[in-house]
Structure formats: C-alpha cells, structure tokens
Amino acid sequence: MNHQPKNRISRKGLTVWRLYGMIETVVFALLLFGIGVLTYFFEWPAWIYAAAGGVFILFGFFFIYLFPKIRWERWRYEVREQEIELQHGLFIVKRTLVPMVRVQHVDTEQGPILRKYDLSEITISTAATTHTIPALITAEADELRSRISVLARVAEDDV
C-alpha cells in the first residue's frame, strides 16, 4: 500500500465511541444480571457467576477502551479532485476509492449524542453503495459536504 489518506476524524469521535461503548456495556450488564437472576434458582456453582463477571469486565474493556481507540487511530479519509479515499477497519483495514463522477449526493447526519459533542457524519451515496465518514466537527462536515458536491458536479461536467 502506498501512502495513507492524510485526514483524521475528530478526537471527540473517540469520546463519542467510548460513550456508545458504555451504553452497550450497560445493556450487556443488564442482560447478564437478568440471566443471573433467572439461573440463581437453578443453584449453579459460584464459578459460573465469577466467569460471567470476568466476561463483563472484558466486554467493558474492549468496547469502552480498546475498540474505540483502535477505530479512531485507523480511520482516515482524503478528498481529492478526482476521488475520495477512505481507510478504516479494526482488524482488517479496508481502503476505498470513490470516484467523484460516481457521487450522486452527499448528506450530513447528526444524532443527539453527536450534537452534544458538535459532531456530524457525512454520507456519500453512489448508484451502488453508500460510504460514511463519521465524527467530523459539524462546521468541517458542512464544508466538506459542499466541497464534495462541487467536485462531483465538476467531475460530472468533464465527462
């Protein structure tokens, strides 16, 4: 592989992904607690409950700390005149080139958690696929959306 795309997503994205990990961990804890209450009446050995606690701790470590950190470090993008390059992946790094002539429209999205951290995500649609650049500062996302739109129009006019 030659050079990596030069732009990274906002560091606030790491905070948002960790918050999502906390929410997932709480849901997982409630599920484990519910299963523990149901199985309490079956009088299972104590080591099963200790193993479930260990699984909970590992789940929290992976989804709150490790996976968001690796995901943030690996996410890169670059918008050029002729193409958009995306690189991401936790264990398998995926690199995608989206030609500007294929871009049909560009959207920005912002849910309540992203809004709290002044972040947005860009969705780039082609005829066959949809690509997302997550966790960009809202002003940067709006500017990038406009730039991609202009470049796609110019690329379409050149064809």
CSV table of C-alpha atoms in Angstrom, one decimal:
chain,number,residue,atom,x,y,z
A,1,MET,CA,0.0,0.0,0.0
A,2,ASN,CA,1.2,3.5,-0.8
A,3,HIS,CA,0.6,6.5,1.5
A,4,GLN,CA,-2.4,6.7,3.8
A,5,PRO,CA,-5.1,9.3,3.5
A,6,LYS,CA,-4.0,12.4,5.4
A,7,ASN,CA,-7.1,13.5,7.3
A,8,ARG,CA,-8.3,12.0,10.5
A,9,ILE,CA,-11.6,12.3,12.2
A,10,SER,CA,-12.1,14.5,15.2
A,11,ARG,CA,-10.7,13.3,18.5
A,12,LYS,CA,-14.1,14.0,20.0
A,13,GLY,CA,-15.2,10.9,18.0
A,14,LEU,CA,-13.1,8.8,20.3
A,15,THR,CA,-15.2,10.2,23.3
A,16,VAL,CA,-18.4,9.5,21.4
A,17,TRP,CA,-17.5,5.9,20.6
A,18,ARG,CA,-16.5,5.4,24.2
A,19,LEU,CA,-19.8,6.7,25.3
A,20,TYR,CA,-21.5,4.3,22.8
A,21,GLY,CA,-19.3,1.5,24.4
A,22,MET,CA,-20.6,2.5,27.9
A,23,ILE,CA,-24.2,2.2,26.7
A,24,GLU,CA,-23.5,-1.2,25.1
A,25,THR,CA,-21.8,-2.3,28.3
A,26,VAL,CA,-24.7,-1.2,30.5
A,27,VAL,CA,-27.1,-3.1,28.2
A,28,PHE,CA,-24.8,-6.2,28.4
A,29,ALA,CA,-24.7,-5.9,32.2
A,30,LEU,CA,-28.5,-5.8,32.4
A,31,LEU,CA,-28.7,-8.8,30.2
A,32,LEU,CA,-26.1,-10.7,32.4
A,33,PHE,CA,-27.9,-9.6,35.5
A,34,GLY,CA,-31.2,-10.9,34.2
A,35,ILE,CA,-29.7,-14.2,33.2
A,36,GLY,CA,-28.0,-14.4,36.6
A,37,VAL,CA,-31.3,-13.8,38.4
A,38,LEU,CA,-33.0,-16.5,36.4
A,39,THR,CA,-30.3,-19.0,36.9
A,40,TYR,CA,-30.0,-18.3,40.6
A,41,PHE,CA,-32.9,-20.6,41.2
A,42,PHE,CA,-31.0,-23.4,39.5
A,43,GLU,CA,-28.3,-23.3,42.1
A,44,TRP,CA,-25.4,-23.3,39.7
A,45,PRO,CA,-21.8,-23.3,41.0
A,46,ALA,CA,-20.3,-19.9,42.0
A,47,TRP,CA,-17.6,-20.1,39.4
A,48,ILE,CA,-20.2,-19.6,36.7
A,49,TYR,CA,-21.1,-16.2,38.2
A,50,ALA,CA,-17.4,-15.4,38.5
A,51,ALA,CA,-16.9,-16.3,34.9
A,52,ALA,CA,-19.8,-14.1,33.9
A,53,GLY,CA,-18.2,-11.2,35.9
A,54,GLY,CA,-15.0,-11.7,34.1
A,55,VAL,CA,-16.7,-11.7,30.7
A,56,PHE,CA,-18.4,-8.4,31.7
A,57,ILE,CA,-15.1,-6.8,32.6
A,58,LEU,CA,-13.5,-8.0,29.3
A,59,PHE,CA,-16.6,-6.7,27.4
A,60,GLY,CA,-16.3,-3.3,29.1
A,61,PHE,CA,-12.5,-3.1,28.4
A,62,PHE,CA,-12.9,-4.0,24.8
A,63,PHE,CA,-16.0,-1.9,23.9
A,64,ILE,CA,-15.2,1.2,26.1
A,65,TYR,CA,-11.4,1.4,25.8
A,66,LEU,CA,-9.7,-0.8,23.2
A,67,PHE,CA,-12.0,-0.9,20.2
A,68,PRO,CA,-12.8,2.8,20.1
A,69,LYS,CA,-9.1,3.7,20.4
A,70,ILE,CA,-8.1,1.4,17.6
A,71,ARG,CA,-11.0,2.5,15.4
A,72,TRP,CA,-10.1,6.2,15.9
A,73,GLU,CA,-6.4,5.6,15.1
A,74,ARG,CA,-7.3,3.7,11.9
A,75,TRP,CA,-10.0,6.0,10.5
A,76,ARG,CA,-8.6,8.2,7.8
A,77,TYR,CA,-10.0,10.0,4.7
A,78,GLU,CA,-8.9,12.3,2.0
A,79,VAL,CA,-11.0,14.2,-0.6
A,80,ARG,CA,-9.1,14.9,-3.9
A,81,GLU,CA,-10.4,16.4,-7.1
A,82,GLN,CA,-11.0,13.1,-8.8
A,83,GLU,CA,-11.7,10.8,-5.8
A,84,ILE,CA,-12.5,10.3,-2.2
A,85,GLU,CA,-10.3,7.8,-0.3
A,86,LEU,CA,-11.5,6.2,2.9
A,87,GLN,CA,-9.5,3.9,5.1
A,88,HIS,CA,-10.9,2.2,8.2
A,89,GLY,CA,-11.0,-1.1,10.0
A,90,LEU,CA,-10.4,-2.6,13.4
A,91,PHE,CA,-8.6,-5.9,12.5
A,92,ILE,CA,-8.9,-5.8,8.7
A,93,VAL,CA,-8.0,-2.4,7.2
A,94,LYS,CA,-10.3,-1.5,4.3
A,95,ARG,CA,-9.3,1.2,1.8
A,96,THR,CA,-11.9,2.5,-0.6
A,97,LEU,CA,-11.7,4.9,-3.5
A,98,VAL,CA,-14.9,6.6,-4.5
A,99,PRO,CA,-14.6,8.3,-7.9
A,100,MET,CA,-16.1,11.8,-8.0
A,101,VAL,CA,-18.0,11.0,-11.2
A,102,ARG,CA,-19.9,8.3,-9.3
A,103,VAL,CA,-21.0,10.5,-6.4
A,104,GLN,CA,-24.8,11.1,-6.6
A,105,HIS,CA,-25.4,13.0,-3.4
A,106,VAL,CA,-23.8,13.9,-0.1
A,107,ASP,CA,-25.7,14.1,3.3
A,108,THR,CA,-24.7,15.0,6.8
A,109,GLU,CA,-26.3,13.4,9.9
A,110,GLN,CA,-26.3,14.4,13.5
A,111,GLY,CA,-27.9,12.4,16.3
A,112,PRO,CA,-28.4,13.6,19.8
A,113,ILE,CA,-25.1,12.3,21.1
A,114,LEU,CA,-23.1,13.7,18.1
A,115,ARG,CA,-25.0,17.0,18.5
A,116,LYS,CA,-23.9,17.2,22.2
A,117,TYR,CA,-20.2,17.0,21.0
A,118,ASP,CA,-20.7,19.2,17.9
A,119,LEU,CA,-20.0,16.4,15.6
A,120,SER,CA,-21.7,15.2,12.3
A,121,GLU,CA,-21.1,12.3,9.9
A,122,ILE,CA,-21.1,12.6,6.2
A,123,THR,CA,-22.8,10.0,4.0
A,124,ILE,CA,-21.6,9.8,0.3
A,125,SER,CA,-24.0,7.9,-2.0
A,126,THR,CA,-23.2,6.4,-5.3
A,127,ALA,CA,-25.5,4.3,-7.5
A,128,ALA,CA,-24.4,1.1,-5.9
A,129,THR,CA,-23.1,1.9,-2.4
A,130,THR,CA,-23.1,4.3,0.5
A,131,HIS,CA,-20.0,5.4,2.3
A,132,THR,CA,-19.8,7.2,5.7
A,133,ILE,CA,-17.2,9.5,7.2
A,134,PRO,CA,-18.0,9.5,11.0
A,135,ALA,CA,-17.3,12.0,13.7
A,136,LEU,CA,-16.3,15.2,12.0
A,137,ILE,CA,-16.7,18.6,13.6
A,138,THR,CA,-20.0,20.0,12.3
A,139,ALA,CA,-18.5,23.0,10.5
A,140,GLU,CA,-15.9,20.9,8.9
A,141,ALA,CA,-18.5,18.3,7.8
A,142,ASP,CA,-20.7,21.1,6.2
A,143,GLU,CA,-17.7,22.5,4.4
A,144,LEU,CA,-16.6,19.0,3.2
A,145,ARG,CA,-20.1,18.2,2.1
A,146,SER,CA,-20.2,21.4,0.0
A,147,ARG,CA,-16.7,20.7,-1.4
A,148,ILE,CA,-17.6,17.2,-2.4
A,149,SER,CA,-20.8,18.4,-4.0
A,150,VAL,CA,-18.9,21.0,-6.1
A,151,LEU,CA,-16.2,18.5,-7.1
A,152,ALA,CA,-18.8,15.9,-8.1
A,153,ARG,CA,-20.6,18.5,-10.2
A,154,VAL,CA,-17.3,19.5,-11.9
A,155,ALA,CA,-16.3,15.8,-12.5
A,156,GLU,CA,-19.8,15.2,-14.0
A,157,ASP,CA,-19.4,18.1,-16.3
A,158,ASP,CA,-16.0,16.9,-17.5
A,159,VAL,CA,-17.4,13.5,-18.6
